[in-house]
Short mmCIF file of C-alpha atoms and ligand atoms in Angstrom, two decimals:
data_model
loop_
_atom_site.label_atom_id
_atom_site.label_comp_id
_atom_site.label_asym_id
_atom_site.label_seq_id
_atom_site.Cartn_x
_atom_site.Cartn_y
_atom_site.Cartn_z
CA MET G 495 -6.74 4.82 18.30
CA ARG G 496 -6.00 4.17 14.64
CA SER G 497 -7.37 0.89 13.36
CA LYS G 498 -5.01 -1.58 11.72
CA LEU G 499 -4.95 -2.31 8.00
CA LEU G 500 -3.52 -5.29 6.17
CA MET G 501 -3.16 -5.09 2.41
CA ALA G 502 -2.33 -7.89 -0.01
CA ASN G 503 -0.52 -6.83 -3.17
CA TRP G 504 -0.74 -9.81 -5.47
CA LYS G 505 1.29 -8.06 -8.19
CA MET G 506 1.20 -9.95 -11.53
CA ASN G 507 0.51 -13.38 -10.05
CA GLY G 508 -2.26 -15.95 -10.11
CA SER G 509 -4.85 -17.23 -12.53
CA LEU G 510 -8.63 -17.03 -12.57
CA MET G 511 -8.80 -20.35 -10.80
CA SER G 512 -5.94 -19.87 -8.34
CA ILE G 513 -7.07 -16.45 -7.10
CA HIS G 514 -10.57 -17.78 -6.50
CA ASP G 515 -9.17 -20.63 -4.40
CA LEU G 516 -6.68 -18.39 -2.59
CA LEU G 517 -9.39 -15.94 -1.62
CA ALA G 518 -11.82 -18.67 -0.56
CA GLU G 519 -9.16 -20.24 1.64
CA CYS G 520 -8.18 -16.90 3.20
CA LEU G 521 -11.81 -16.03 3.91
CA GLY G 522 -12.51 -19.48 5.31
CA LYS G 523 -9.56 -19.50 7.69
CA SER G 524 -9.76 -15.94 8.88
CA ALA G 525 -13.28 -15.63 10.25
CA GLU G 526 -12.11 -15.04 13.83
CA PHE G 527 -9.42 -12.50 12.94
CA ASN G 528 -11.30 -9.28 12.50
CA LYS G 529 -9.04 -6.71 14.09
CA ALA G 530 -7.44 -5.41 10.92
CA GLY G 531 -9.24 -4.08 7.86
CA ILE G 532 -8.23 -6.24 4.90
CA ALA G 533 -7.75 -5.07 1.32
CA ILE G 534 -6.79 -7.17 -1.70
CA PHE G 535 -4.98 -5.76 -4.74
CA PRO G 536 -5.38 -8.28 -7.57
CA PRO G 537 -4.12 -7.83 -11.11
CA ASN G 538 -6.62 -5.42 -12.73
CA ILE G 539 -8.23 -8.02 -14.96
CA TYR G 540 -9.28 -10.05 -11.92
CA ILE G 541 -10.87 -7.14 -10.06
CA PRO G 542 -14.41 -8.02 -11.25
CA THR G 543 -14.08 -11.60 -9.96
CA VAL G 544 -12.52 -10.53 -6.69
CA SER G 545 -15.18 -7.85 -6.15
CA GLU G 546 -17.85 -10.47 -6.77
CA GLN G 547 -16.27 -12.90 -4.30
CA LEU G 548 -15.80 -10.24 -1.62
CA ARG G 549 -19.17 -8.56 -2.12
CA ASN G 550 -20.77 -9.60 1.16
CA THR G 551 -17.63 -9.56 3.27
CA PRO G 552 -15.99 -6.71 5.21
CA TRP G 553 -12.90 -6.95 2.98
CA SER G 554 -12.07 -4.27 0.44
CA TRP G 555 -10.17 -4.34 -2.82
CA GLY G 556 -8.20 -1.95 -4.96
CA GLY G 557 -6.04 -1.41 -8.02
CA GLN G 558 -2.26 -1.76 -8.11
CA ASN G 559 -1.90 1.12 -10.54
CA VAL G 560 -3.96 3.73 -12.40
CA SER G 561 -3.39 6.03 -15.31
CA GLU G 562 -2.59 9.64 -14.56
CA TYR G 563 -5.21 10.60 -17.16
CA GLU G 564 -8.96 10.68 -16.86
CA ASN G 565 -9.63 8.93 -20.19
CA GLY G 566 -8.51 8.97 -23.80
CA ALA G 567 -6.08 7.37 -26.19
CA TYR G 568 -3.80 5.65 -23.69
CA THR G 569 -3.56 2.08 -24.90
CA GLY G 570 -3.28 -0.47 -22.15
CA GLU G 571 -4.06 1.91 -19.30
CA ILE G 572 -6.81 1.75 -16.66
CA SER G 573 -8.39 4.87 -15.19
CA ALA G 574 -9.34 5.55 -11.59
CA GLU G 575 -12.97 5.82 -12.73
CA MET G 576 -12.79 2.29 -14.10
CA LEU G 577 -11.59 1.02 -10.74
CA LYS G 578 -14.43 2.92 -9.12
CA ASP G 579 -16.90 1.14 -11.41
CA TYR G 580 -15.88 -2.09 -9.72
CA ASN G 581 -16.21 -0.60 -6.24
CA CYS G 582 -12.51 -0.46 -5.54
CA ARG G 583 -11.82 1.34 -2.30
CA TYR G 584 -8.10 1.89 -2.76
CA ALA G 585 -5.42 2.33 -5.39
CA LEU G 586 -1.69 1.96 -4.89
CA VAL G 587 0.42 4.81 -6.16
CA GLY G 588 4.18 5.17 -6.36
CA HIS G 589 4.98 1.53 -5.69
CA SER G 590 8.72 1.09 -6.13
CA GLU G 591 8.22 -1.46 -8.92
CA ARG G 592 6.30 1.21 -10.84
CA ARG G 593 8.94 3.81 -10.04
CA GLN G 594 11.86 1.57 -10.97
CA LEU G 595 10.59 -0.70 -13.75
CA TYR G 596 8.28 1.81 -15.43
CA GLN G 597 10.23 4.98 -14.71
CA GLU G 598 7.43 6.62 -12.77
CA THR G 599 8.66 9.95 -11.48
CA ASN G 600 7.46 11.89 -8.47
CA GLU G 601 5.61 14.13 -10.97
CA MET G 602 3.66 11.16 -12.36
CA VAL G 603 2.98 9.96 -8.85
CA VAL G 604 1.41 13.36 -8.07
CA LYS G 605 -0.85 13.18 -11.12
CA LYS G 606 -1.93 9.63 -10.31
CA PHE G 607 -2.49 10.51 -6.66
CA GLN G 608 -4.67 13.40 -7.75
CA ARG G 609 -6.75 11.24 -10.11
CA ILE G 610 -7.26 8.61 -7.42
CA ASP G 611 -8.27 11.21 -4.86
CA ALA G 612 -10.55 13.11 -7.24
CA THR G 613 -12.37 9.88 -8.09
CA GLY G 614 -13.14 9.19 -4.45
CA LEU G 615 -10.76 6.28 -4.06
CA ILE G 616 -8.20 6.15 -1.27
CA PRO G 617 -4.62 6.54 -2.51
CA VAL G 618 -2.06 4.26 -0.86
CA LEU G 619 1.15 6.22 -1.40
CA CYS G 620 4.27 4.04 -1.32
CA VAL G 621 7.57 5.60 -0.32
CA GLY G 622 10.96 4.15 0.47
CA GLU G 623 14.66 4.29 -0.21
CA THR G 624 17.04 2.07 -2.17
CA LEU G 625 19.83 0.16 -0.46
CA LYS G 626 22.39 2.62 -1.79
CA GLU G 627 20.42 5.55 -0.42
CA ARG G 628 20.20 3.88 2.99
CA GLN G 629 23.92 3.13 2.97
CA HIS G 630 24.58 6.77 2.16
CA ASP G 631 22.36 7.90 5.01
CA GLN G 632 19.83 9.41 2.63
CA THR G 633 16.71 7.60 3.82
CA GLU G 634 15.30 10.63 5.58
CA GLN G 635 15.96 12.90 2.64
CA VAL G 636 14.46 10.52 0.05
CA VAL G 637 11.31 9.76 2.03
CA THR G 638 10.80 13.46 2.86
CA GLN G 639 11.18 14.34 -0.80
CA GLN G 640 8.73 11.66 -1.91
CA LEU G 641 6.14 12.94 0.57
CA GLU G 642 6.69 16.62 -0.08
CA SER G 643 6.52 16.13 -3.82
CA VAL G 644 2.86 15.23 -3.26
CA ILE G 645 2.09 17.59 -0.37
CA ASN G 646 3.52 20.71 -2.04
CA PRO G 647 1.52 20.70 -5.27
CA LEU G 648 -1.70 19.14 -3.92
CA GLY G 649 -1.86 20.43 -0.35
CA ILE G 650 -1.99 18.40 2.84
CA SER G 651 -5.78 18.03 2.70
CA VAL G 652 -5.46 15.24 0.07
CA PHE G 653 -3.97 13.11 2.85
CA GLU G 654 -7.22 13.37 4.80
CA HIS G 655 -8.30 10.20 3.00
CA ALA G 656 -5.03 8.52 2.16
CA VAL G 657 -2.78 5.77 3.43
CA ILE G 658 1.02 5.82 3.38
CA ALA G 659 3.11 2.68 3.03
CA TYR G 660 6.78 2.78 3.94
CA GLU G 661 8.45 0.18 1.75
CA PRO G 662 12.24 0.18 1.77
CA ILE G 663 13.06 -0.99 -1.75
CA TRP G 664 15.87 -3.25 -0.55
CA ALA G 665 13.37 -5.17 1.59
CA ILE G 666 10.85 -5.85 -1.18
CA GLY G 667 10.87 -9.46 -2.28
CA THR G 668 14.34 -10.01 -0.84
CA GLY G 669 13.55 -11.67 2.48
CA ILE G 670 15.60 -8.97 4.20
CA THR G 671 13.82 -6.57 6.53
CA PRO G 672 14.87 -3.51 8.48
CA THR G 673 15.05 -3.92 12.24
CA PRO G 674 11.97 -2.88 14.23
CA GLU G 675 13.97 0.18 15.39
CA GLU G 676 14.71 1.18 11.79
CA VAL G 677 11.05 0.76 10.82
CA ALA G 678 9.92 2.77 13.86
CA ALA G 679 12.36 5.57 13.02
CA VAL G 680 11.12 6.04 9.43
CA HIS G 681 7.47 5.72 10.45
CA GLY G 682 8.10 8.35 13.12
CA LEU G 683 9.63 10.62 10.50
CA ILE G 684 6.67 10.17 8.13
CA ARG G 685 4.17 10.98 10.88
CA ARG G 686 6.16 14.04 11.97
CA ILE G 687 6.18 15.34 8.39
CA ILE G 688 2.42 14.94 8.00
CA MET G 689 1.82 16.45 11.44
CA PHE G 690 3.98 19.42 10.57
CA TYR G 691 1.45 20.26 7.86
CA SER G 692 -1.65 19.12 9.74
CA LYS G 693 -1.72 17.82 13.28
CA ASN G 694 -5.16 16.38 12.79
CA ILE G 695 -4.33 14.44 9.61
CA GLY G 696 -0.96 13.39 11.03
CA GLU G 697 -2.60 11.86 14.05
CA LYS G 698 -5.08 9.79 12.12
CA ILE G 699 -3.36 8.76 8.89
CA ALA G 700 -2.51 5.06 8.62
CA ILE G 701 1.18 4.37 7.95
CA LEU G 702 1.81 0.79 6.87
CA TYR G 703 5.06 -1.13 6.59
CA GLY G 704 5.83 -3.24 3.51
CA GLY G 705 8.81 -5.32 2.39
CA SER G 706 9.24 -9.04 3.05
CA VAL G 707 6.51 -9.19 5.68
CA LYS G 708 5.95 -12.84 6.55
CA ALA G 709 4.32 -14.83 9.32
CA VAL G 710 7.68 -15.08 11.11
CA ASN G 711 8.31 -11.34 11.33
CA ALA G 712 4.77 -9.91 11.25
CA LYS G 713 4.40 -9.76 15.00
CA GLU G 714 7.51 -7.70 15.65
CA LEU G 715 7.12 -5.41 12.63
CA LEU G 716 3.39 -4.80 12.40
CA ASN G 717 2.62 -4.44 16.10
CA LEU G 718 5.03 -1.55 16.67
CA THR G 719 3.16 1.48 18.00
CA GLU G 720 4.40 3.49 15.00
CA VAL G 721 3.04 0.95 12.51
CA ASP G 722 -0.63 0.76 11.56
CA GLY G 723 -0.45 -2.45 9.56
CA GLY G 724 1.22 -3.93 6.52
CA LEU G 725 1.37 -4.08 2.75
CA VAL G 726 2.25 -7.67 1.92
CA GLY G 727 3.43 -8.98 -1.43
CA GLY G 728 4.82 -12.51 -1.74
CA ALA G 729 3.40 -13.84 1.52
CA SER G 730 -0.13 -12.80 0.54
CA LEU G 731 -0.11 -15.40 -2.24
CA ASN G 732 -0.15 -18.20 0.30
CA ALA G 733 -3.39 -18.49 2.29
CA SER G 734 -1.88 -20.02 5.46
CA GLU G 735 0.91 -17.47 5.50
CA PHE G 736 -1.44 -14.53 4.95
CA VAL G 737 -3.93 -15.72 7.56
CA GLU G 738 -1.05 -16.19 10.01
CA ILE G 739 -0.05 -12.56 9.41
CA MET G 740 -3.66 -11.57 10.14
CA ARG G 741 -3.49 -13.55 13.36
CA CYS G 742 -0.30 -11.71 14.36
CA ILE G 743 -2.09 -8.38 14.12
CA ASN G 744 -4.94 -9.58 16.32
P1 LIG X 27 7.00 -8.34 -0.60
O1 LIG X 27 6.37 -7.12 -1.41
O2 LIG X 27 6.12 -8.55 0.61
O3 LIG X 27 6.98 -9.49 -1.55
O4 LIG X 27 8.37 -7.93 -0.20
C1 LIG X 27 5.83 -6.01 -0.77
C2 LIG X 27 5.34 -5.02 -1.77
O5 LIG X 27 5.94 -4.87 -2.84
O6 LIG X 27 4.32 -4.32 -1.53
#
């Protein structure tokens, strides 16, 4: 059986003091909930502090974004190697906020995915459709394209150590979620696509759901057989809420 994963994407939130307190509270309240692997994605500048605080815990951490380049004159960017220096386990790639606000194309996503993989970090590839695409019945097509744009150039073997997060864009930060049936359908599609290329990888890859996951809906969304856990934004900034989500997965 695939083990569950719960990821906290803090986005550009928090301060040195508040993230320390948030993490301490989460760790303190969650001791008995150990069913899901937990990973925290702080803003890059706080990764050293978070890695220090999580050092002797089973929790992991990762970067929200990496440069598609190995190093060089790319002002403001952070490389996968730099994340590795701080023992990051994961890096998000293709998050819809990166795709939409920073015009990241599928081609850039491929390059970033490759850098993350080559560095020995685990890419967490985010895919998902806009509201308009869903209304036009294009969900399947969009998600397939997002996946195949990585599989085709890099080969299926890069998914051996990868995680996929299905995040319908219209559900992110809006409080609106798809129904459990809609989530199950897209997760089923994603697994079928991966299995088409490799049965073995398709059977074991973790496929997470993300988009307005909260304590009130975590049970019905994250415990579906098709869902291997969640990628949580807003609700991960509140310790009680996040711990409650952890409890739901247990
Ligand atoms: P949300 O964000 O939980 O605030 O909707 C999820 C995400 O962007 O990963």
